[in-house]
Amino acid sequence: MSSCHSHAASRQRLSGAAEPSNGAEAPDRPRYIALVGNPNAGKTTVFNALTGMRQKVANYPGVTIEKKEGRCRTSSGRQVILLDLPGTYSLESRSPDEDIVRDVLLGLQEETPRPDMVVVIVDSSNLERNLYLVTQVAELGLPVIIALNMLDLAESYGREVNVNLLHQRLGMPVVPLVARKGRGVDKLRQYLDDYPRDVEWRIPLPAAIQTEKESLAAGLSQSLGVDLHLADALALRMLSNEELAKKVERRWGHNWQPRVAAARRRLADEGVALSSDEPTTRYHWITDLCEDVMSVPSHEVKTLTERVDRVLTHRFFGPLIFLALMAFVFQSIYTWAQLPMALVESGVTHLGRFVSAVLPEGPLASLLVDGVIAGVGAVVVFLPQILFLFLFLAVLDDSGYLARAAFIMDKLMSSVGLHGRSFIPLMSSFACAIPGIMATRTIDNRRDRLLTILLAPLMSCSARLPVYTLMIAAFIPNTRVWGFFRLPGLALLSMYLLGILMATAVGWLFRQTLFPGKPAPFLMELPPYRSPALRNVAITMWEQGWQFLSRAGTIILSISIVLWFLASYPHYRPKPGESPAAVAGAQIRHSYAGRLGRLIEPVVQPLGFDWKIGIGLVGSFAAREVLISTLSTVYNVGNADESSVTLREALRRERRPDGRPVYTPLVAVCLMVYFVLAFQCVSTLAVVKRETNSWGWPLFMMGYLTTLAYVVTFALYQVGKAMGWG
Amino acid sequence: MPLTTLDRCCPGVEGNITHLSGEPSLVRRLMELGFVPGTRVFVVKLAPLGDPLQVVVRGYHLSLRRLEAQSITLEVNEVTNE
Ligand SMILES: Nc1nc2c(ncn2[C@@H]2O[C@H](COP(=O)(O)OP(=O)(O)O)[C@@H](O)[C@H]2O)c(=O)[nH]1
């Protein structure tokens, strides 16, 4: 391309401006290219098609938002880096995700250079709304390419887009694309090789805004030394969002707040509302443009989606189908995932036996078998559930059903202050909070997502079931209640209900305190149904599985090793003639974990627990069901499971120093209640750390759940004792 | 033609937006999604529990709660009974 040089020169000015301190020069061909677009425009599909598996996921500093970059080869064989920015409808941001898009494109984001070029993914079946973002991005002073995606879908609606005319009117390259089928992707690669012509047009805003914007931009451009286009865009965004002035100050050290505030006041005095004038002006421009470039059918086309929706969001059948689907998903993670999980567990056991057989007995073998191998097992065992859940989530999301599920459930969830999208993560948490918390990624609003994460552990997961089973079998009499119910069944049901009830109450409390203010508006696109793209589904599963292993897995493994150490040291010297079960029992009572149990005894005594149960609580921090094996070791019954009669007998026989039984029905119920509420799972800790990208939230979660569990169990035991229930 | 807010429209109602009111940030978001004065809106259905609504605006389907729909005032054009 002959015009390449002059554009390269203008690029240098631009990025020199974005990094005034080091004066980095823009490359003469684009090297760092951002993908932006509305949610659902096909950005992920385009990104995957261009980069394949060569992707790297990190976090933006200080926030939970993922930063996805990938390497991509252009037609000439050059390698460029693509940055997949979060989906957004506008550069006027209202959430941390949208902040990122705006800040990166303006060069304000720390640790992310300003891109050399932007590719806007446009859904051509939804042209008007998608062009809104285009008009904003066009004003940034960056070279822009339009990837006009979903042309097949637009065609099926009978909407025809005149690509050439669109290109002429926008003054940007427009690449026709059907990303899902890979059509047009090679063409897009060609365009990644060179800068297109600069965008010259601007949508004329009302005169008062224009004046304020220009005077602010002149000042910005002068004092920051930035390009006038960028200054213009900065000025407009600062006028509409005062917060941005603070960011500019932090980044470039100039305080613009007084000037911005004064300009906003002048506009307000004149009765100009930028917040409605900007969108109105842009949409008028877009409406005119679309009248020319798009032909719509004269009569309404009844789309397949509308016909399918008649059934799937039908007043009566909609909820039924939804429930059936959820039952299926739940069944898969609750039951079907058990088979691969059992395989993982027996694999770990076999590997452990093998290692113990070849290594001489001693600390090294013990570390490897009971620490490392068991720890790796504790991590890998979650994979089947995660993969199953994300298989369904990806299929449901990609097909467009997830939005309908949220549509159906929203009213119910909003009555407890949540969001339609919170339902599936919470439901999945009944199987296991780990995939459930990972599934909160489908919630785009940050507050709703955090709240859902905080409540997820209150849903009784499958790891708690063995604890309930053991306690109920040992201490809850199998009597009839009200004719046809049985007490054990009722007790089990109440444990699940208690969790839900507490989640409702805590959710309400957090809405009042942690996340005050009005709930975010629930404005959700209902995309057309499509058959899910297998490639997207596979990549999602792979990504989730791998990230869990690499990020949460390391934390889980380290804590497992620490817990192994606590239970194995100091070493107990067996007396001659002691049985293996007795040795194991003496070992754990003697160990640091045992001492910890004794140490916390005064704390757990008001809950009805003694120091041996205390050891169980310490041990079950690795995973709740570990309580069973810890207790069986502590009570010298070797390695028993929850249905073991010997263990049940041992519990019933256990006496306090004064001869009273340790376990009464009241203590059993207290222990169950404690397990409903307490935070007893390092894996959850690790996953919350990873999902929120901070230690603050997981620690807060641990604190609030432990307090809640303590207070409720304390009250229950004390009241129960006073009432003489045992 | 009668003026009414979107949250009070039944399925099948179609109208043109006359104005938006309410909290500026909500109004702005609605406008960015295409609800600017003069735009045609069609109410498709209500969710099974009566809230949120499903509407068509600028050729795409959007779901919004009644609370938010209250900000949008329409001039009703026609009611198609399905
Ligand atoms: N019909 C059609 N569907 C597409 C096309 N590109 C992507 N999709 C589908 O559109 C949906 C949303 O795509 P995705 O890449 O997840 O969108 P994102 O939200 O922008 O990342 C997925 O179901 C894709 O399979 C296309 O060109 N035509």
mmCIF file of N, CA, C and O in Angstrom, chain A residues 1 3-5 7-8 11 27-33 50 72-82 116-119 143 145 173 175 185-197:
data_model
loop_
_atom_site.group_PDB
_atom_site.id
_atom_site.type_symbol
_atom_site.label_atom_id
_atom_site.label_comp_id
_atom_site.label_asym_id
_atom_site.label_seq_id
_atom_site.Cartn_x
_atom_site.Cartn_y
_atom_site.Cartn_z
ATOM 1 N N MET A 1 0.836 -1.203 0.000
ATOM 2 C CA MET A 1 0.000 0.000 0.000
ATOM 3 C C MET A 1 0.869 1.251 0.000
ATOM 4 O O MET A 1 1.783 1.384 0.808
ATOM 5 N N SER A 3 0.115 4.399 0.615
ATOM 6 C CA SER A 3 -0.102 5.459 1.603
ATOM 7 C C SER A 3 0.439 5.076 2.977
ATOM 8 O O SER A 3 0.278 5.813 3.932
ATOM 9 N N CYS A 4 1.078 3.931 3.012
ATOM 10 C CA CYS A 4 1.497 3.382 4.298
ATOM 11 C C CYS A 4 2.375 4.333 5.115
ATOM 12 O O CYS A 4 2.185 4.500 6.302
ATOM 13 N N HIS A 5 3.326 4.988 4.424
ATOM 14 C CA HIS A 5 4.300 5.772 5.186
ATOM 15 C C HIS A 5 3.700 6.949 5.922
ATOM 16 O O HIS A 5 3.966 7.148 7.097
ATOM 17 N N HIS A 7 0.833 7.294 6.960
ATOM 18 C CA HIS A 7 0.020 6.882 8.106
ATOM 19 C C HIS A 7 0.886 6.453 9.252
ATOM 20 O O HIS A 7 0.592 6.722 10.393
ATOM 21 N N ALA A 8 1.980 5.803 8.897
ATOM 22 C CA ALA A 8 2.887 5.401 9.961
ATOM 23 C C ALA A 8 3.334 6.635 10.733
ATOM 24 O O ALA A 8 3.388 6.632 11.956
ATOM 25 N N ARG A 11 0.709 7.690 13.071
ATOM 26 C CA ARG A 11 0.640 6.775 14.217
ATOM 27 C C ARG A 11 1.654 7.141 15.287
ATOM 28 O O ARG A 11 1.386 7.080 16.465
ATOM 29 N N PRO A 27 4.663 1.212 15.675
ATOM 30 C CA PRO A 27 5.291 0.460 14.594
ATOM 31 C C PRO A 27 4.739 0.933 13.249
ATOM 32 O O PRO A 27 3.646 1.486 13.191
ATOM 33 N N ASP A 28 5.503 0.731 12.175
ATOM 34 C CA ASP A 28 4.987 1.211 10.890
ATOM 35 C C ASP A 28 3.931 0.284 10.315
ATOM 36 O O ASP A 28 3.315 0.580 9.308
ATOM 37 N N ARG A 29 3.737 -0.853 10.935
ATOM 38 C CA ARG A 29 2.571 -1.672 10.625
ATOM 39 C C ARG A 29 1.935 -2.057 11.952
ATOM 40 O O ARG A 29 2.635 -2.147 12.949
ATOM 41 N N PRO A 30 0.626 -2.293 11.941
ATOM 42 C CA PRO A 30 -0.013 -2.587 13.231
ATOM 43 C C PRO A 30 0.550 -3.852 13.867
ATOM 44 O O PRO A 30 0.785 -4.845 13.187
ATOM 45 N N ARG A 31 0.818 -3.769 15.167
ATOM 46 C CA ARG A 31 1.326 -4.947 15.863
ATOM 47 C C ARG A 31 0.424 -5.353 17.014
ATOM 48 O O ARG A 31 0.356 -6.509 17.381
ATOM 49 N N TYR A 32 -0.238 -4.371 17.603
ATOM 50 C CA TYR A 32 -1.090 -4.640 18.757
ATOM 51 C C TYR A 32 -2.493 -4.183 18.408
ATOM 52 O O TYR A 32 -2.759 -2.989 18.267
ATOM 53 N N ILE A 33 -3.390 -5.131 18.186
ATOM 54 C CA ILE A 33 -4.696 -4.825 17.613
ATOM 55 C C ILE A 33 -5.791 -5.234 18.582
ATOM 56 O O ILE A 33 -5.791 -6.354 19.092
ATOM 57 N N LEU A 50 -9.107 -16.333 14.577
ATOM 58 C CA LEU A 50 -7.855 -15.680 14.181
ATOM 59 C C LEU A 50 -6.652 -16.222 14.947
ATOM 60 O O LEU A 50 -5.546 -16.251 14.429
ATOM 61 N N CYS A 72 -1.604 -13.956 16.313
ATOM 62 C CA CYS A 72 -2.306 -14.207 15.070
ATOM 63 C C CYS A 72 -1.365 -13.901 13.916
ATOM 64 O O CYS A 72 -0.582 -12.948 13.987
ATOM 65 N N ARG A 73 -1.419 -14.725 12.894
ATOM 66 C CA ARG A 73 -0.605 -14.451 11.702
ATOM 67 C C ARG A 73 -1.423 -13.688 10.679
ATOM 68 O O ARG A 73 -2.547 -14.064 10.378
ATOM 69 N N THR A 74 -0.846 -12.637 10.147
ATOM 70 C CA THR A 74 -1.527 -11.906 9.092
ATOM 71 C C THR A 74 -1.244 -12.611 7.769
ATOM 72 O O THR A 74 -0.496 -13.581 7.737
ATOM 73 N N SER A 75 -1.836 -12.095 6.689
ATOM 74 C CA SER A 75 -1.657 -12.762 5.396
ATOM 75 C C SER A 75 -0.199 -12.793 4.975
ATOM 76 O O SER A 75 0.263 -13.750 4.374
ATOM 77 N N SER A 76 0.543 -11.732 5.301
ATOM 78 C CA SER A 76 1.930 -11.702 4.857
ATOM 79 C C SER A 76 2.819 -12.537 5.769
ATOM 80 O O SER A 76 4.022 -12.591 5.582
ATOM 81 N N GLY A 77 2.225 -13.151 6.786
ATOM 82 C CA GLY A 77 2.998 -14.025 7.661
ATOM 83 C C GLY A 77 3.558 -13.322 8.885
ATOM 84 O O GLY A 77 4.248 -13.934 9.691
ATOM 85 N N ARG A 78 3.249 -12.039 9.019
ATOM 86 C CA ARG A 78 3.691 -11.333 10.211
ATOM 87 C C ARG A 78 2.906 -11.802 11.416
ATOM 88 O O ARG A 78 1.761 -12.209 11.282
ATOM 89 N N GLN A 79 3.513 -11.692 12.581
ATOM 90 C CA GLN A 79 2.755 -12.038 13.773
ATOM 91 C C GLN A 79 2.279 -10.768 14.462
ATOM 92 O O GLN A 79 3.063 -9.850 14.674
ATOM 93 N N VAL A 80 0.984 -10.727 14.789
ATOM 94 C CA VAL A 80 0.461 -9.590 15.541
ATOM 95 C C VAL A 80 -0.188 -10.123 16.809
ATOM 96 O O VAL A 80 -0.524 -11.293 16.902
ATOM 97 N N ILE A 81 -0.328 -9.239 17.789
ATOM 98 C CA ILE A 81 -1.011 -9.623 19.024
ATOM 99 C C ILE A 81 -2.419 -9.049 18.981
ATOM 100 O O ILE A 81 -2.605 -7.856 18.729
ATOM 101 N N LEU A 82 -3.404 -9.910 19.205
ATOM 102 C CA LEU A 82 -4.784 -9.451 19.286
ATOM 103 C C LEU A 82 -5.185 -9.369 20.743
ATOM 104 O O LEU A 82 -4.902 -10.268 21.518
ATOM 105 N N ASP A 116 -2.585 -0.239 18.333
ATOM 106 C CA ASP A 116 -2.260 0.502 17.109
ATOM 107 C C ASP A 116 -3.476 0.580 16.192
ATOM 108 O O ASP A 116 -3.536 1.401 15.292
ATOM 109 N N MET A 117 -4.391 -0.336 16.388
ATOM 110 C CA MET A 117 -5.515 -0.420 15.461
ATOM 111 C C MET A 117 -6.665 -1.123 16.186
ATOM 112 O O MET A 117 -6.445 -1.880 17.123
ATOM 113 N N VAL A 118 -7.897 -0.869 15.727
ATOM 114 C CA VAL A 118 -9.064 -1.495 16.341
ATOM 115 C C VAL A 118 -9.865 -2.220 15.281
ATOM 116 O O VAL A 118 -10.089 -1.684 14.196
ATOM 117 N N VAL A 119 -10.271 -3.433 15.584
ATOM 118 C CA VAL A 119 -11.237 -4.130 14.731
ATOM 119 C C VAL A 119 -12.556 -4.151 15.492
ATOM 120 O O VAL A 119 -12.623 -4.656 16.609
ATOM 121 N N PRO A 143 -6.851 3.875 13.802
ATOM 122 C CA PRO A 143 -7.350 3.250 12.581
ATOM 123 C C PRO A 143 -8.372 2.169 12.944
ATOM 124 O O PRO A 143 -8.157 1.424 13.902
ATOM 125 N N ILE A 145 -11.097 -0.960 11.576
ATOM 126 C CA ILE A 145 -11.589 -1.879 10.551
ATOM 127 C C ILE A 145 -12.912 -2.445 11.047
ATOM 128 O O ILE A 145 -13.041 -2.786 12.216
ATOM 129 N N PRO A 173 -12.378 0.281 6.135
ATOM 130 C CA PRO A 173 -12.536 -1.012 5.470
ATOM 131 C C PRO A 173 -13.669 -1.793 6.133
ATOM 132 O O PRO A 173 -13.773 -1.782 7.362
ATOM 133 N N VAL A 175 -15.110 -5.602 6.230
ATOM 134 C CA VAL A 175 -14.846 -6.969 5.803
ATOM 135 C C VAL A 175 -16.068 -7.832 6.074
ATOM 136 O O VAL A 175 -16.445 -8.016 7.226
ATOM 137 N N VAL A 185 -12.584 -14.868 7.123
ATOM 138 C CA VAL A 185 -11.525 -14.705 8.120
ATOM 139 C C VAL A 185 -10.175 -14.435 7.446
ATOM 140 O O VAL A 185 -9.382 -13.601 7.912
ATOM 141 N N ASP A 186 -9.938 -15.107 6.315
ATOM 142 C CA ASP A 186 -8.667 -14.878 5.619
ATOM 143 C C ASP A 186 -8.579 -13.450 5.082
ATOM 144 O O ASP A 186 -7.535 -12.820 5.094
ATOM 145 N N LYS A 187 -9.718 -12.974 4.611
ATOM 146 C CA LYS A 187 -9.777 -11.601 4.124
ATOM 147 C C LYS A 187 -9.429 -10.636 5.270
ATOM 148 O O LYS A 187 -8.682 -9.675 5.089
ATOM 149 N N LEU A 188 -9.980 -10.939 6.433
ATOM 150 C CA LEU A 188 -9.710 -10.094 7.588
ATOM 151 C C LEU A 188 -8.213 -10.092 7.923
ATOM 152 O O LEU A 188 -7.633 -9.052 8.233
ATOM 153 N N ARG A 189 -7.579 -11.252 7.791
ATOM 154 C CA ARG A 189 -6.140 -11.340 8.037
ATOM 155 C C ARG A 189 -5.352 -10.403 7.117
ATOM 156 O O ARG A 189 -4.341 -9.835 7.517
ATOM 157 N N GLN A 190 -5.838 -10.269 5.881
ATOM 158 C CA GLN A 190 -5.152 -9.357 4.955
ATOM 159 C C GLN A 190 -5.195 -7.930 5.486
ATOM 160 O O GLN A 190 -4.235 -7.189 5.396
ATOM 161 N N TYR A 191 -6.336 -7.572 6.030
ATOM 162 C CA TYR A 191 -6.487 -6.197 6.490
ATOM 163 C C TYR A 191 -5.683 -5.906 7.747
ATOM 164 O O TYR A 191 -5.494 -4.764 8.119
ATOM 165 N N LEU A 192 -5.245 -6.971 8.426
ATOM 166 C CA LEU A 192 -4.475 -6.735 9.647
ATOM 167 C C LEU A 192 -3.033 -6.335 9.332
ATOM 168 O O LEU A 192 -2.259 -6.024 10.220
ATOM 169 N N ASP A 193 -2.685 -6.367 8.046
ATOM 170 C CA ASP A 193 -1.296 -6.120 7.673
ATOM 171 C C ASP A 193 -0.925 -4.649 7.622
ATOM 172 O O ASP A 193 0.211 -4.280 7.871
ATOM 173 N N ASP A 194 -1.880 -3.807 7.257
ATOM 174 C CA ASP A 194 -1.555 -2.392 7.085
ATOM 175 C C ASP A 194 -2.601 -1.512 7.741
ATOM 176 O O ASP A 194 -3.725 -1.942 7.968
ATOM 177 N N TYR A 195 -2.200 -0.277 7.989
ATOM 178 C CA TYR A 195 -3.163 0.680 8.513
ATOM 179 C C TYR A 195 -4.104 1.121 7.406
ATOM 180 O O TYR A 195 -3.667 1.383 6.290
ATOM 181 N N PRO A 196 -5.375 1.228 7.701
ATOM 182 C CA PRO A 196 -6.285 1.827 6.726
ATOM 183 C C PRO A 196 -6.162 3.350 6.796
ATOM 184 O O PRO A 196 -5.456 3.884 7.634
ATOM 185 N N ARG A 197 -6.903 4.008 5.926
ATOM 186 C CA ARG A 197 -6.920 5.467 5.956
ATOM 187 C C ARG A 197 -7.515 5.960 7.271
ATOM 188 O O ARG A 197 -8.324 5.274 7.892
#
